[in-house]
Amino acid sequence: MVTFIIILVCIFYHPNKAIIKKNSLFSQTEKIKVINKNNSNFIHLNQRKYNLPFHPVKIRAIDNKIFFIDSGFLYSIDLSDLHYQIKKIQIPFKTNEIISLTIDSVDKIIFLLDKLNTIYTYDLKNKSFKVYARTLPIKNKIEPQYIDIYYSDKLYILDVAQNKIKYFAHNIIYDLKQPRVNLAETVDIYNEFSKTFILERGNILKLIFNNKLESFLIAQNTDRYSYLNIFSNNNLKNIYLSGGYNGNIISVSKDTKKVIGNYYIYENNTLLPVYDLCIIKNKMIILAGNYLVVHDKFKENEFNNLKATEKNDLLSESLNKSKLKDFIVPIDNYSSLLPTYSSVYPGSRRLYRYGVHEGIDFFSDPTGSIVVDQTTPVIAPKKGILIRIDKIYHEMSINEHQNILNSCLKSFTTSPTNINKLRGRQVWIKHNDGVITIYAHLSQVNKALSIGDQVDKGDIIGYVGNSGTTDGVYKTKSGMHLHFEIHINDSSKELEYYLGKYLTIEETMQIYRKILN
């Protein structure tokens, strides 16, 4: 039986009070509880300290039970159980990386969202799962990309691809009436009665009310990462923003529309990243680093009028502790700019093959400022050893390509064998500490290179193409791009852990921008 204990190493801090020292924390245990797994200081087993790439991504609570998502799975903790057992709830379906959850507290139903837009329900009363909604490929139309879900009076869905906030009513999906608003850079939503709050990349918070759009928070600190999550409920006076690698939570008054508080979580003197939070009754429950922090007797006005800020770059610190540093962009044309739209990043849906995108795509920029074609060289982003280089490559036939796609749709997944074929002509480089990078859809490779050769940062390893794609199969020159993947801590031939697996697309974008900056 796995048990939990209270450990005395985490500090809940806000700037108007002295830091609670380790030796005085014992007297504060009625306010601070840190749940610890297997005496390892981890609530998450697969990460060392709070380094990339894995951590829990979402947490919600109902009654006295906590539910959170970690590595694509659903877990629960009963706070009334003094042993604080973590229970893994088995989902009886093949899922594609669960990344979000929300709870209908009236009917006692948990809604789960995966990266292929599939929504599942878990009935807390009879402990049963159902597939609530599944998105299938749509020909000649923009396919939806669900980023998050939220339940208040009904289930709301954020669809950044179709630029809509949607909702379910009587098992039918509808578009929420809204003013003209660009949702392409929206990372989370919160709905309260007739008000919809929108959190955008760049720490911009907007409000839709009475079919009017108002922007009422732009973060002052331009060096901060974008917050990724909104939390509030009808009983709270404030909205709480968390996520990203800022190491804090900020509270915003719904009435005055001003930032009124900063929350920081420390382990001894080390600032921890805050991934998500929820508030239920008088408890604020926080995912921070490896820890689940339960702040008892929480009061909203306790942290008013705080002005202090931290400027620690937690993402850079984490990357420096891992081996995900000193990379350059693998294509010269993008040396000073990365794509801004989420659909080309790891974690975005690929409904045509019913799979999840595992890399970042570098296309020509729609404005024409960046041109990518078969003459564009692909370069090694870091020193490493070649472990694959496709000098000989034969493009698939149209029938073979279609049979692969049919197989994917039939099984609701893309097998490792099929994804390998769909990458087309490839080069693989093995870097230090188990990091492998993949360069796909190439038109040709550097024939002077062979398996086992060392390549240095900036060496040309091939040229952009469209091999393995529908355009390549039909022998057109359309769709030329580089598909670039980073795989981490993985010696598996099937490359199980791509950078961004089990993380939200927005967080993955933050990581890629930092790595390739």
PDB file of C-alpha atoms in Angstrom, residues 159-293:
ATOM      1  CA  ASP A 159     -11.543  25.264 -30.225  1.00  0.00           C
ATOM      2  CA  VAL A 160      -8.641  27.391 -31.443  1.00  0.00           C
ATOM      3  CA  ALA A 161      -8.608  25.987 -34.997  1.00  0.00           C
ATOM      4  CA  GLN A 162     -12.212  26.873 -35.820  1.00  0.00           C
ATOM      5  CA  ASN A 163     -11.928  30.022 -33.672  1.00  0.00           C
ATOM      6  CA  LYS A 164     -14.932  29.154 -31.523  1.00  0.00           C
ATOM      7  CA  ILE A 165     -16.009  28.494 -27.980  1.00  0.00           C
ATOM      8  CA  LYS A 166     -18.463  25.601 -28.105  1.00  0.00           C
ATOM      9  CA  TYR A 167     -20.777  23.923 -25.655  1.00  0.00           C
ATOM     10  CA  PHE A 168     -22.735  20.698 -25.317  1.00  0.00           C
ATOM     11  CA  ALA A 169     -26.488  20.683 -24.692  1.00  0.00           C
ATOM     12  CA  HIS A 170     -28.620  17.529 -24.930  1.00  0.00           C
ATOM     13  CA  ASN A 171     -25.638  15.708 -26.452  1.00  0.00           C
ATOM     14  CA  ILE A 172     -25.431  18.192 -29.327  1.00  0.00           C
ATOM     15  CA  ILE A 173     -22.528  20.600 -29.804  1.00  0.00           C
ATOM     16  CA  TYR A 174     -23.299  24.288 -30.381  1.00  0.00           C
ATOM     17  CA  ASP A 175     -21.269  27.433 -30.986  1.00  0.00           C
ATOM     18  CA  LEU A 176     -21.358  29.969 -28.177  1.00  0.00           C
ATOM     19  CA  LYS A 177     -22.566  33.363 -29.348  1.00  0.00           C
ATOM     20  CA  GLN A 178     -19.573  35.653 -29.153  1.00  0.00           C
ATOM     21  CA  PRO A 179     -18.284  38.892 -30.685  1.00  0.00           C
ATOM     22  CA  ARG A 180     -15.580  38.769 -33.322  1.00  0.00           C
ATOM     23  CA  VAL A 181     -12.511  37.590 -31.431  1.00  0.00           C
ATOM     24  CA  ASN A 182      -9.347  35.821 -32.510  1.00  0.00           C
ATOM     25  CA  LEU A 183      -8.932  32.709 -30.363  1.00  0.00           C
ATOM     26  CA  ALA A 184      -5.800  31.426 -32.114  1.00  0.00           C
ATOM     27  CA  GLU A 185      -3.569  32.376 -29.171  1.00  0.00           C
ATOM     28  CA  THR A 186      -6.057  31.489 -26.431  1.00  0.00           C
ATOM     29  CA  VAL A 187      -4.744  29.009 -23.868  1.00  0.00           C
ATOM     30  CA  ASP A 188      -7.693  28.648 -21.457  1.00  0.00           C
ATOM     31  CA  ILE A 189     -11.251  29.781 -20.817  1.00  0.00           C
ATOM     32  CA  TYR A 190     -13.541  30.151 -17.798  1.00  0.00           C
ATOM     33  CA  ASN A 191     -17.291  30.674 -18.014  1.00  0.00           C
ATOM     34  CA  GLU A 192     -19.427  32.102 -15.222  1.00  0.00           C
ATOM     35  CA  PHE A 193     -23.098  32.710 -15.937  1.00  0.00           C
ATOM     36  CA  SER A 194     -23.116  35.101 -18.925  1.00  0.00           C
ATOM     37  CA  LYS A 195     -19.423  36.007 -18.600  1.00  0.00           C
ATOM     38  CA  THR A 196     -16.609  34.236 -20.439  1.00  0.00           C
ATOM     39  CA  PHE A 197     -13.006  34.917 -19.450  1.00  0.00           C
ATOM     40  CA  ILE A 198     -10.312  34.223 -22.047  1.00  0.00           C
ATOM     41  CA  LEU A 199      -6.619  33.801 -21.195  1.00  0.00           C
ATOM     42  CA  GLU A 200      -4.352  34.537 -24.149  1.00  0.00           C
ATOM     43  CA  ARG A 201      -0.721  33.842 -24.799  1.00  0.00           C
ATOM     44  CA  GLY A 202       1.334  36.801 -23.590  1.00  0.00           C
ATOM     45  CA  ASN A 203      -0.650  37.096 -20.332  1.00  0.00           C
ATOM     46  CA  ILE A 204      -3.622  38.919 -21.762  1.00  0.00           C
ATOM     47  CA  LEU A 205      -6.946  38.272 -20.030  1.00  0.00           C
ATOM     48  CA  LYS A 206     -10.156  39.165 -21.854  1.00  0.00           C
ATOM     49  CA  LEU A 207     -13.811  39.211 -20.885  1.00  0.00           C
ATOM     50  CA  ILE A 208     -16.828  38.562 -23.113  1.00  0.00           C
ATOM     51  CA  PHE A 209     -19.979  39.982 -21.536  1.00  0.00           C
ATOM     52  CA  ASN A 210     -23.249  40.992 -23.214  1.00  0.00           C
ATOM     53  CA  ASN A 211     -21.669  40.122 -26.559  1.00  0.00           C
ATOM     54  CA  LYS A 212     -18.926  42.699 -25.997  1.00  0.00           C
ATOM     55  CA  LEU A 213     -15.196  42.046 -25.717  1.00  0.00           C
ATOM     56  CA  GLU A 214     -13.011  43.756 -23.123  1.00  0.00           C
ATOM     57  CA  SER A 215      -9.311  43.282 -22.453  1.00  0.00           C
ATOM     58  CA  PHE A 216      -8.619  43.946 -18.803  1.00  0.00           C
ATOM     59  CA  LEU A 217      -5.236  42.527 -17.905  1.00  0.00           C
ATOM     60  CA  ILE A 218      -1.934  42.763 -19.657  1.00  0.00           C
ATOM     61  CA  ALA A 219       0.922  41.492 -17.502  1.00  0.00           C
ATOM     62  CA  GLN A 220       3.477  44.159 -16.724  1.00  0.00           C
ATOM     63  CA  ASN A 221       6.469  41.825 -16.752  1.00  0.00           C
ATOM     64  CA  THR A 222       7.407  41.262 -20.379  1.00  0.00           C
ATOM     65  CA  ASP A 223      10.051  38.718 -19.364  1.00  0.00           C
ATOM     66  CA  ARG A 224       7.447  36.412 -17.806  1.00  0.00           C
ATOM     67  CA  TYR A 225       6.193  33.233 -19.428  1.00  0.00           C
ATOM     68  CA  SER A 226       2.550  33.024 -20.400  1.00  0.00           C
ATOM     69  CA  TYR A 227       0.268  31.681 -17.715  1.00  0.00           C
ATOM     70  CA  LEU A 228      -1.566  28.605 -18.961  1.00  0.00           C
ATOM     71  CA  ASN A 229      -4.538  28.024 -16.653  1.00  0.00           C
ATOM     72  CA  ILE A 230      -7.490  29.963 -15.244  1.00  0.00           C
ATOM     73  CA  PHE A 231      -9.256  28.883 -12.094  1.00  0.00           C
ATOM     74  CA  SER A 232     -12.287  30.370 -10.384  1.00  0.00           C
ATOM     75  CA  ASN A 233     -15.845  29.492  -9.437  1.00  0.00           C
ATOM     76  CA  ASN A 234     -19.090  31.276  -8.674  1.00  0.00           C
ATOM     77  CA  ASN A 235     -18.233  31.607  -4.977  1.00  0.00           C
ATOM     78  CA  LEU A 236     -14.853  33.262  -5.508  1.00  0.00           C
ATOM     79  CA  LYS A 237     -14.265  36.984  -5.944  1.00  0.00           C
ATOM     80  CA  ASN A 238     -11.018  36.493  -7.845  1.00  0.00           C
ATOM     81  CA  ILE A 239      -9.626  34.695 -10.875  1.00  0.00           C
ATOM     82  CA  TYR A 240      -6.381  32.739 -10.389  1.00  0.00           C
ATOM     83  CA  LEU A 241      -3.782  32.314 -13.131  1.00  0.00           C
ATOM     84  CA  SER A 242      -1.101  29.623 -12.996  1.00  0.00           C
ATOM     85  CA  GLY A 243       1.014  27.412 -15.223  1.00  0.00           C
ATOM     86  CA  GLY A 244       4.002  28.256 -17.341  1.00  0.00           C
ATOM     87  CA  TYR A 245       7.375  28.599 -15.630  1.00  0.00           C
ATOM     88  CA  ASN A 246       6.796  31.758 -13.609  1.00  0.00           C
ATOM     89  CA  GLY A 247       6.945  30.049 -10.218  1.00  0.00           C
ATOM     90  CA  ASN A 248       3.870  31.848  -8.973  1.00  0.00           C
ATOM     91  CA  ILE A 249       0.105  32.243  -9.029  1.00  0.00           C
ATOM     92  CA  ILE A 250      -1.519  35.637  -9.553  1.00  0.00           C
ATOM     93  CA  SER A 251      -5.019  36.564  -8.433  1.00  0.00           C
ATOM     94  CA  VAL A 252      -7.140  39.078 -10.329  1.00  0.00           C
ATOM     95  CA  SER A 253     -10.256  40.736  -8.901  1.00  0.00           C
ATOM     96  CA  LYS A 254     -13.391  40.108 -10.964  1.00  0.00           C
ATOM     97  CA  ASP A 255     -14.736  43.492  -9.858  1.00  0.00           C
ATOM     98  CA  THR A 256     -11.781  45.882 -10.049  1.00  0.00           C
ATOM     99  CA  LYS A 257     -10.025  43.942 -12.841  1.00  0.00           C
ATOM    100  CA  LYS A 258      -6.672  44.433 -11.147  1.00  0.00           C
ATOM    101  CA  VAL A 259      -3.947  42.067 -10.010  1.00  0.00           C
ATOM    102  CA  ILE A 260      -4.249  41.866  -6.233  1.00  0.00           C
ATOM    103  CA  GLY A 261      -1.986  39.000  -5.230  1.00  0.00           C
ATOM    104  CA  ASN A 262       1.072  36.864  -5.925  1.00  0.00           C
ATOM    105  CA  TYR A 263       1.572  33.381  -4.509  1.00  0.00           C
ATOM    106  CA  TYR A 264       4.958  31.641  -4.442  1.00  0.00           C
ATOM    107  CA  ILE A 265       5.844  28.066  -3.532  1.00  0.00           C
ATOM    108  CA  TYR A 266       9.309  27.297  -2.200  1.00  0.00           C
ATOM    109  CA  GLU A 267      11.132  24.132  -1.282  1.00  0.00           C
ATOM    110  CA  ASN A 268      13.613  25.464   1.260  1.00  0.00           C
ATOM    111  CA  ASN A 269      15.034  28.409  -0.730  1.00  0.00           C
ATOM    112  CA  THR A 270      14.235  26.995  -4.177  1.00  0.00           C
ATOM    113  CA  LEU A 271      11.322  28.490  -6.074  1.00  0.00           C
ATOM    114  CA  LEU A 272       9.132  25.763  -7.603  1.00  0.00           C
ATOM    115  CA  PRO A 273       7.174  25.904 -10.879  1.00  0.00           C
ATOM    116  CA  VAL A 274       3.411  25.998 -10.342  1.00  0.00           C
ATOM    117  CA  TYR A 275       1.510  23.866 -12.865  1.00  0.00           C
ATOM    118  CA  ASP A 276      -2.116  24.180 -11.799  1.00  0.00           C
ATOM    119  CA  LEU A 277      -4.409  24.770  -8.823  1.00  0.00           C
ATOM    120  CA  CYS A 278      -7.966  24.454  -7.652  1.00  0.00           C
ATOM    121  CA  ILE A 279      -9.872  25.867  -4.687  1.00  0.00           C
ATOM    122  CA  ILE A 280     -12.593  24.008  -2.857  1.00  0.00           C
ATOM    123  CA  LYS A 281     -14.251  25.296   0.298  1.00  0.00           C
ATOM    124  CA  ASN A 282     -11.354  26.696   2.356  1.00  0.00           C
ATOM    125  CA  LYS A 283      -8.558  24.777   0.633  1.00  0.00           C
ATOM    126  CA  MET A 284      -6.236  25.889  -2.150  1.00  0.00           C
ATOM    127  CA  ILE A 285      -4.707  22.782  -3.733  1.00  0.00           C
ATOM    128  CA  ILE A 286      -1.617  23.347  -5.868  1.00  0.00           C
ATOM    129  CA  LEU A 287       0.543  21.258  -8.212  1.00  0.00           C
ATOM    130  CA  ALA A 288       4.037  22.690  -7.694  1.00  0.00           C
ATOM    131  CA  GLY A 289       7.233  20.935  -8.729  1.00  0.00           C
ATOM    132  CA  ASN A 290       6.823  17.331  -7.634  1.00  0.00           C
ATOM    133  CA  TYR A 291       4.486  18.311  -4.834  1.00  0.00           C
ATOM    134  CA  LEU A 292       0.808  18.473  -4.157  1.00  0.00           C
ATOM    135  CA  VAL A 293       0.463  21.379  -1.732  1.00  0.00           C
TER     136      VAL A 293
END
